[in-house]
Structure formats: C-alpha cells, structure tokens
mmCIF file of C-alpha atoms and ligand atoms in Angstrom:
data_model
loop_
_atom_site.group_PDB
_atom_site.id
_atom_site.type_symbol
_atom_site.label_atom_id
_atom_site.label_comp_id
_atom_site.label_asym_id
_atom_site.label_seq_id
_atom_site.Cartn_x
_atom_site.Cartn_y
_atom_site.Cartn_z
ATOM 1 C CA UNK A 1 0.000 0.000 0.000
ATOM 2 C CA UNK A 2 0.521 3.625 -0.044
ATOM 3 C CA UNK A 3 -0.424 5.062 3.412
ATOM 4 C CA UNK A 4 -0.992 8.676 3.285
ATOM 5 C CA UNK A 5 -2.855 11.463 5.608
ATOM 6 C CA UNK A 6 -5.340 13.740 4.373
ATOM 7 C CA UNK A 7 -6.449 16.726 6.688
ATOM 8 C CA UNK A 8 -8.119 20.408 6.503
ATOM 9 C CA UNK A 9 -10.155 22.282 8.520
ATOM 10 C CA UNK A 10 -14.417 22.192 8.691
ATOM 11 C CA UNK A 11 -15.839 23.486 5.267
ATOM 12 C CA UNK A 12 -12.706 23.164 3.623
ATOM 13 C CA UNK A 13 -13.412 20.481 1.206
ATOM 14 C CA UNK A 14 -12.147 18.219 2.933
ATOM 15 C CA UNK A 15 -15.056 15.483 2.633
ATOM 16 C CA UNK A 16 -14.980 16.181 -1.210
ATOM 17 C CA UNK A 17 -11.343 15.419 -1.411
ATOM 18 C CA UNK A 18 -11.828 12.070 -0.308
ATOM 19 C CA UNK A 19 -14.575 11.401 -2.115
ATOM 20 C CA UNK A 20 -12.345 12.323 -5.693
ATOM 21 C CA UNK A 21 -9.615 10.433 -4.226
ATOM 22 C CA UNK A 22 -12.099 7.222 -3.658
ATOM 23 C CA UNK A 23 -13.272 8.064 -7.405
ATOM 24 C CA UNK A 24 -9.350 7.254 -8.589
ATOM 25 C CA UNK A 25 -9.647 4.154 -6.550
ATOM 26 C CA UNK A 26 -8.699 4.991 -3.054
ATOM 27 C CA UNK A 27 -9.424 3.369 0.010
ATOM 28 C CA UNK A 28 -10.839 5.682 2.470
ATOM 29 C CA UNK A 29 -10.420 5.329 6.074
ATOM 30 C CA UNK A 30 -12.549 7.680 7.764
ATOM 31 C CA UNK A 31 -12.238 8.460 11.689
ATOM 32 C CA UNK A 32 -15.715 10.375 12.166
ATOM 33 C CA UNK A 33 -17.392 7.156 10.434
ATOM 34 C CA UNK A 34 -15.432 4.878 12.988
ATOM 35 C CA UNK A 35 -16.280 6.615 15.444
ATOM 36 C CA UNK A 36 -20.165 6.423 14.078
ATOM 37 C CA UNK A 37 -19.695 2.838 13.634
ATOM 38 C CA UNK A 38 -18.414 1.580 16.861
ATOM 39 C CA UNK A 39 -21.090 3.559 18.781
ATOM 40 C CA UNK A 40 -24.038 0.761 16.965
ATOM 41 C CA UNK A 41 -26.771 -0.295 19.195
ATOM 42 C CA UNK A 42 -25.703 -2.946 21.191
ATOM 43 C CA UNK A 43 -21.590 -2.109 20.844
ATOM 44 C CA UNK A 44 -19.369 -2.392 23.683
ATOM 45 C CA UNK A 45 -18.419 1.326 23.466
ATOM 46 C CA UNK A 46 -22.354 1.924 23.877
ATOM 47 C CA UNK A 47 -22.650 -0.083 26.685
ATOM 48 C CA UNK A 48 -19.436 1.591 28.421
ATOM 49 C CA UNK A 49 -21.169 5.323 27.244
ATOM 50 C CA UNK A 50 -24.202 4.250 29.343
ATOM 51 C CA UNK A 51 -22.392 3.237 32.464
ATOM 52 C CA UNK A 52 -20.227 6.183 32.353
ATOM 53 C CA UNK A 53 -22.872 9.085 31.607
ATOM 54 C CA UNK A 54 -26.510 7.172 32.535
ATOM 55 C CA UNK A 55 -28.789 5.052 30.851
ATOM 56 C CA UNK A 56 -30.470 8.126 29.338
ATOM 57 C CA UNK A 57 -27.761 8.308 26.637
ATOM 58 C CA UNK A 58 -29.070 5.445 24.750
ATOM 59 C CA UNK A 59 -32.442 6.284 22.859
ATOM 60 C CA UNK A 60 -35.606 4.421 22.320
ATOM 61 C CA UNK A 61 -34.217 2.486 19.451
ATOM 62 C CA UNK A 62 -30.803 1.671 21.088
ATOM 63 C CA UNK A 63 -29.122 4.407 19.353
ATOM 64 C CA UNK A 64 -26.778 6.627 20.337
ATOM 65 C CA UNK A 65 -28.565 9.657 21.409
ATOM 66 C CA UNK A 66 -25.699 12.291 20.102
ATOM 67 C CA UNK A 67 -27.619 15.342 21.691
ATOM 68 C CA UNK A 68 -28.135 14.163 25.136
ATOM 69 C CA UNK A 69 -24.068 12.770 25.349
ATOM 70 C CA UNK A 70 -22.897 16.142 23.602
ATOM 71 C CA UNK A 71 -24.921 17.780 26.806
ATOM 72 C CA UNK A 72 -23.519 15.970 29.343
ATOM 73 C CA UNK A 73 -19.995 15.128 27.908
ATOM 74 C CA UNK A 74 -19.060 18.828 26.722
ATOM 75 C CA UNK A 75 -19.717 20.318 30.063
ATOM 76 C CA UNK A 76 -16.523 19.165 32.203
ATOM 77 C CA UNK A 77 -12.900 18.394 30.835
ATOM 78 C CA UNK A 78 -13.173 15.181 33.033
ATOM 79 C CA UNK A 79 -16.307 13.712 30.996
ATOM 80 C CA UNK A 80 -14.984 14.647 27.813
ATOM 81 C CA UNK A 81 -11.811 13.057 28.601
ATOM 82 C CA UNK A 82 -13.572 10.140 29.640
ATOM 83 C CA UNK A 83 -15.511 9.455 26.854
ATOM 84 C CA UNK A 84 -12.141 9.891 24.974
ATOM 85 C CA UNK A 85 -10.757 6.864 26.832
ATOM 86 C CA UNK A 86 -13.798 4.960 26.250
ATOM 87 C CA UNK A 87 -13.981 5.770 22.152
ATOM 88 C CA UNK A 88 -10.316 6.586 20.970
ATOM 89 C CA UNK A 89 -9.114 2.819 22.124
ATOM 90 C CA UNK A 90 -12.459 1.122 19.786
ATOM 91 C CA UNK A 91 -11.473 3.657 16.826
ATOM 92 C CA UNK A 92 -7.998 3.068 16.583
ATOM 93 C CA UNK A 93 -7.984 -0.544 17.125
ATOM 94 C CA UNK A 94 -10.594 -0.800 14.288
ATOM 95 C CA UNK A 95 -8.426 1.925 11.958
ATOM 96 C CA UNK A 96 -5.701 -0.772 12.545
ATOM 97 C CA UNK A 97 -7.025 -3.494 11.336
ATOM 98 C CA UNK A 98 -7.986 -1.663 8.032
ATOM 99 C CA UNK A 99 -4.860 -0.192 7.413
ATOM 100 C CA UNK A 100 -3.722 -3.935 7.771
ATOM 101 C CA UNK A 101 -6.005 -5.119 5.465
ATOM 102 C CA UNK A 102 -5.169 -2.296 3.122
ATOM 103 C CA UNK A 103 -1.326 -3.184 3.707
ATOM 104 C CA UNK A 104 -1.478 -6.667 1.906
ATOM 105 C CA UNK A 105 -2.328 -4.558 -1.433
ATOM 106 C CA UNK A 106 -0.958 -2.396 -3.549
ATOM 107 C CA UNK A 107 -4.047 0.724 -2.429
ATOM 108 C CA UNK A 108 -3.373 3.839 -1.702
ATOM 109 C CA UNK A 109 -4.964 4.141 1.439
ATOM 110 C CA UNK A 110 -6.284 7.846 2.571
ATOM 111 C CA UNK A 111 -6.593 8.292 6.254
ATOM 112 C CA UNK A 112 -8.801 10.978 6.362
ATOM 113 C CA UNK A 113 -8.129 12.935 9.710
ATOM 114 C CA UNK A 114 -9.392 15.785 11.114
ATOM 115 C CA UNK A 115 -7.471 16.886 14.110
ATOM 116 C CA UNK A 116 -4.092 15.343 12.320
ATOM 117 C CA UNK A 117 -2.346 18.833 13.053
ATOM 118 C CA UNK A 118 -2.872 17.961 16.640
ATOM 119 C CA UNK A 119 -2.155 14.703 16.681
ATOM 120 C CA UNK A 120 0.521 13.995 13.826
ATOM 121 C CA UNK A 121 1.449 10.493 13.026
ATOM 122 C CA UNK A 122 4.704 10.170 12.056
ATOM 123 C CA UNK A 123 4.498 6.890 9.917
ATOM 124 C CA UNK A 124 2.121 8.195 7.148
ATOM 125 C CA UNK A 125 4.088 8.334 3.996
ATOM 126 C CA UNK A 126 2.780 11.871 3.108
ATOM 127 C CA UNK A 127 0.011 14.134 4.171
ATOM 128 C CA UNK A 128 -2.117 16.451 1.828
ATOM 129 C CA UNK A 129 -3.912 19.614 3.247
ATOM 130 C CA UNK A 130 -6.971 20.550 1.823
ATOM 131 C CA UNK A 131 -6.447 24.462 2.404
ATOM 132 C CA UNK A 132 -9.175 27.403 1.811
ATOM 133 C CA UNK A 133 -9.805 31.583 3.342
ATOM 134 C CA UNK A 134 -11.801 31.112 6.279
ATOM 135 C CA UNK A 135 -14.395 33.099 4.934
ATOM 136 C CA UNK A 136 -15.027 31.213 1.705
ATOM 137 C CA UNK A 137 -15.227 28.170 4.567
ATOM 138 C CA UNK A 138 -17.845 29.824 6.486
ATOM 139 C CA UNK A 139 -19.985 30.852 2.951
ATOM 140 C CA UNK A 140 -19.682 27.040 1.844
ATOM 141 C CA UNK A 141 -20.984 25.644 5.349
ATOM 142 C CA UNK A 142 -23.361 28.309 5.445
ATOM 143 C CA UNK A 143 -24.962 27.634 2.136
ATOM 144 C CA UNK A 144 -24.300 23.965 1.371
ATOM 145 C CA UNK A 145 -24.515 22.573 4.881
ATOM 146 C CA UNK A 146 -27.429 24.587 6.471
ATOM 147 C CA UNK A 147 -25.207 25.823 9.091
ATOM 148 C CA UNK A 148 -25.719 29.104 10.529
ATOM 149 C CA UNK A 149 -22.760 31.540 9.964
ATOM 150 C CA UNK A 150 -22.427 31.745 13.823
ATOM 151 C CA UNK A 151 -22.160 28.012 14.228
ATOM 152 C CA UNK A 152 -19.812 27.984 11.420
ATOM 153 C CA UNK A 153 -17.351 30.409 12.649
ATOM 154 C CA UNK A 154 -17.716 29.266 16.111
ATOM 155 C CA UNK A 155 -16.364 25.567 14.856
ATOM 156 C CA UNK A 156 -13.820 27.259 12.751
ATOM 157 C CA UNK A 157 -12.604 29.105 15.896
ATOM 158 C CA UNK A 158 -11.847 25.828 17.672
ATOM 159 C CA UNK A 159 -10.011 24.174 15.511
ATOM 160 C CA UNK A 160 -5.973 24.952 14.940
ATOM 161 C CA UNK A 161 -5.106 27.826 13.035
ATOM 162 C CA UNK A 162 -4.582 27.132 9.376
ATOM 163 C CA UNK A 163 -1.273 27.298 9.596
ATOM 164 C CA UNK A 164 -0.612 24.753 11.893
ATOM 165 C CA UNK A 165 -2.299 22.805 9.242
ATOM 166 C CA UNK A 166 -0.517 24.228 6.386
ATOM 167 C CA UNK A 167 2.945 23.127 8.158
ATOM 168 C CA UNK A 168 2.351 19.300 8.255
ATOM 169 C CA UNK A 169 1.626 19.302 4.622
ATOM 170 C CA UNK A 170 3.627 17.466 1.989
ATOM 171 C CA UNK A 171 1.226 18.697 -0.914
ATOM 172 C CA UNK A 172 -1.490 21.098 -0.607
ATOM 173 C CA UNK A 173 -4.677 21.497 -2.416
ATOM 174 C CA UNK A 174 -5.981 24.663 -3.024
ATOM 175 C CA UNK A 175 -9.703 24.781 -2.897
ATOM 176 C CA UNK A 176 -10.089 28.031 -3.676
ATOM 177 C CA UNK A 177 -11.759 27.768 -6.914
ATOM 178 C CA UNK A 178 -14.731 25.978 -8.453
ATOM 179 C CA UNK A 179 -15.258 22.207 -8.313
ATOM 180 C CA UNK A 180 -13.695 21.437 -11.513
ATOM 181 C CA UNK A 181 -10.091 23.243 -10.556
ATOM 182 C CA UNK A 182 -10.341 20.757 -7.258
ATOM 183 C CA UNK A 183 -10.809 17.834 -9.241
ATOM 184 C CA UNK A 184 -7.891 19.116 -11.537
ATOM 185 C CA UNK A 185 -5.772 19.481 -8.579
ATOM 186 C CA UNK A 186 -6.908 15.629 -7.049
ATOM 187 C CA UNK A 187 -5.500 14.210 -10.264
ATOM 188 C CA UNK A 188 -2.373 15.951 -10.337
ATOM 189 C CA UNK A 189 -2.081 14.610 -6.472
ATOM 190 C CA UNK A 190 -3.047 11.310 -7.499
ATOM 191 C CA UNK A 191 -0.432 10.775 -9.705
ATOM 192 C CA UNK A 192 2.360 12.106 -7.212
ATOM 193 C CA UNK A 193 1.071 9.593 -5.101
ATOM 194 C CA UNK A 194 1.625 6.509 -7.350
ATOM 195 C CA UNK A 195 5.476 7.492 -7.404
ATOM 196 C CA UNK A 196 5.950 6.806 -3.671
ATOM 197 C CA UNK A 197 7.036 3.612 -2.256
ATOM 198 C CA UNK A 198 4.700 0.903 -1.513
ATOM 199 C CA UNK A 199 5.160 -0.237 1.943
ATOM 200 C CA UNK A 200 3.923 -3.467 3.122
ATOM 201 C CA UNK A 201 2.951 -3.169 6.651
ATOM 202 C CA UNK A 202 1.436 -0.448 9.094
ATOM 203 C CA UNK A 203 3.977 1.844 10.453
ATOM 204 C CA UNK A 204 1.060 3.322 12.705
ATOM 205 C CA UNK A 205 -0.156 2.245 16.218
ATOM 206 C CA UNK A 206 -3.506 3.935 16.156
ATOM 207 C CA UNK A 207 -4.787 3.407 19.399
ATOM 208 C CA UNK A 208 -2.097 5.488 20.907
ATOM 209 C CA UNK A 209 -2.522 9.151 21.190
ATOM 210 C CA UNK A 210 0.614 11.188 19.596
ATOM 211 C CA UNK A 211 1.985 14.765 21.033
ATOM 212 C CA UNK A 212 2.641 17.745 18.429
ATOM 213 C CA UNK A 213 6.712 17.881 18.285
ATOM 214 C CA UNK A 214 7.587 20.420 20.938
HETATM 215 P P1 LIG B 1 -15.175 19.445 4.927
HETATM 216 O O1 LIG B 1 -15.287 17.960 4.773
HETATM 217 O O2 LIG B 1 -13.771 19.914 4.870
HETATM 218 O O3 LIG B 1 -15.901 20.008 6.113
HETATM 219 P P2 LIG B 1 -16.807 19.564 2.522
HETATM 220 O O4 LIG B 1 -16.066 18.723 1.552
HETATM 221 O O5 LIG B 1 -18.042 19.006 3.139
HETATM 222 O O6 LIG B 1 -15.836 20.132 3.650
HETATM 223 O O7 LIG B 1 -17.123 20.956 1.797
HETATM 224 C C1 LIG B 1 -17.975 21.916 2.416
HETATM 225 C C2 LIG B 1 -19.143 22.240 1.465
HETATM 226 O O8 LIG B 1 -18.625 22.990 0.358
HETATM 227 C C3 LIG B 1 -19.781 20.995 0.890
HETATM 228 O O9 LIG B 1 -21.165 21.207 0.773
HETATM 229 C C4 LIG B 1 -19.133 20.857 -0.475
HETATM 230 O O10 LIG B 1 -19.975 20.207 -1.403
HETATM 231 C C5 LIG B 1 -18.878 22.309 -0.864
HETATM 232 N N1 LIG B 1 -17.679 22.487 -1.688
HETATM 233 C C6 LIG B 1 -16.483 21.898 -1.540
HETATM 234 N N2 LIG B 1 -15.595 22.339 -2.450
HETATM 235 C C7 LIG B 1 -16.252 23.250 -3.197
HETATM 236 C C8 LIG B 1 -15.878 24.119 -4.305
HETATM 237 N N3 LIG B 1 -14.643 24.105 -4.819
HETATM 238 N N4 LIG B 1 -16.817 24.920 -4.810
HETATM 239 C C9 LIG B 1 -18.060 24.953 -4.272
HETATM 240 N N5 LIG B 1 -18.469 24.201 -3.241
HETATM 241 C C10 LIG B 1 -17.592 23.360 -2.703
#
C-alpha cells in the first residue's frame, strides 16, 4: 500500500477530497465514520457510554442519542476526557485493522483525519492539506450545509489555526476555486502519489494518542 494522511479544517473540502480520491480508486479510512460505527446499538463502546454518563444516553431504538451525550460530555474536561478513553481505544484498534487489510495490497490508502495537526502520526508516507480563506469556509458551510454563519465560525474558531495545518503538509490542495479546478488538482495529487514507495505493513499504532513535536 501507499499510506498517506489527508487533513483540513471544517468546510474546507475536505469530505470532497476524499470522495475524488475514492473516485481514482482509493481506500478511504474515515475516523468520524469509525467513530459512528463503533457507537451501533448494542456495541461495547455503547454499553461503556451508558455506564459512564446514565442510561439516558441510549435512545428508544438503542441508538446513540448524540444530543443528550454532547450535553452531558461537553460540560466538564473530566467527561470529555472520559468518553475519549472509552472511544479513541475502539477507533484506533478498528483503523488498525484496516490499514492492515489495506497493507497486503498495492491501495493507496487515505486516512482521512481531522485533528491530524494535533495529533501527527509520524508513519504516514505523506500528508495532503486541503487548504481554503476562512471566509469562503464559512460561505460554503453556510450555504451547502445549512449551518448558521455563527455556528460555522464558532467551529472554525476551535479548531488549529490554518497554519498549523498548512505546516504538516507534503502537498497542498488549493480549494479556492470551483469544483472542476479541485478535481484538476486531485489528479495531479493522485499521480504524485503513485510514485511513492509501496510499503507493506502499518507503520502506525492507532490506538495510541501522539503529542505535536515540541
Ligand atoms: P469538509 O469535509 O472539509 O468540512 P466539505 O467537503 O463538506 O468540507 O465541503 C464543504 C461544502 O462545500 C460541501 O457542501 C461541499 O460540497 C462544498 N464544496 C467543496 N468544495 C467546493 C468548491 N470548490 N466549490 C463549491 N463548493 C464546494
């Protein structure tokens, strides 16, 4: 395999990256869907949620119910750290065995990432930075993702400065134009990619959380 990174802040195209990367044959591994699917009705992590934070986090159906954890889990540093020991264990040990999987092929294999920047992982083979203006962030979010433009800017203003994004990158991708200049740009990344080294096992321990370099 290939084993690459690919990062960028919210509403920065990141999403559609991957998804033109997948189109040229990828394989995606996504953290926000692992963490979706290890949280199923009747999951471990579930159960350990519902000990942790009450029985009231687990709707009607068995479901997660996202609203009531957010509540509860957002409020103290302690709970949110919590429910980071009780997730981040279940998502990287499941991102493992993909990237495996993936290893025993000749894929590229995207690890699509969003707090990379704060957690770099020194074994990917490259990362690539999906960068765009703020602004032009907050329009997209506000017009494509029924956001509001308060919520949007308030998520923007969380996350690392751009920046600190911009100086993990190997290759960046500019989505500051229309959709058909990012799809130009995915290619010409694409093909970089195919020039670097296959590798033929995981050089990452996911379940382990990394530190910036000081
Ligand atoms: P992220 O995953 O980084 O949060 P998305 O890929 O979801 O960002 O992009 C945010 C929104 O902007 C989406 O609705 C997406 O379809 C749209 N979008 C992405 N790139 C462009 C572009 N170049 N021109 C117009 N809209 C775009």
């Amino acid at each position: 395999m290939i084993l690459i990174g690919l990062t960028g802040g919210i509403g920065s195209g990141k999403s559609t990256v991957s998804l033109l990367l997948a189109g040229h044959g990828a394989v995606i591994i996504d953290a926000d869907a692992i963490v979706r699917e290890v949280q199923q009705p009747g999951s471990a992590v579930l159960d350990k949620i519902a000990e942790r934070f009450g029985e009231q986090m687990i709707a009607a159906d068995g479901s997660l119910d996202r609203a009531a954890l957010a509540a509860v889990a957002f409020a103290d540093d302690q709970a949110i750290k919590d429910l980071g020991k009780i997730v981040h264990p279940a998502v990287g040990a499941e991102m493992n065995r993909r990237v495996a999987e993936a290893a025993l092929t000749d894929q590229v294999v995207v690890m699509d990432i969003p707090l990379l920047a704060e957690n770099p992982r020194p074994g990917l083979q490259a990362t690539i930075v999906v960068d765009v203006d703020p602004e032009l962030a907050v329009s997209r979010l506000v017009e494509f993702r029924n956001m509001t433009e308060e919520d949007a800017r308030a998520r923007i203003a969380k996350q690392s400065p751009r920046d600190k994004r911009l100086a993990i990158a190997d290759r960046v991708v500019d989505n500051g134009g229309d959709r058909d200049e990012l799809a130009a740009q995915v290619e010409v990344v694409w093909h970089w990619l195919q020039t670097l080294p296959q590798i033929r096992e995981s050089p990452l321990d996911l379940t382990t959380k990394t530190e910036p370099p000081a």
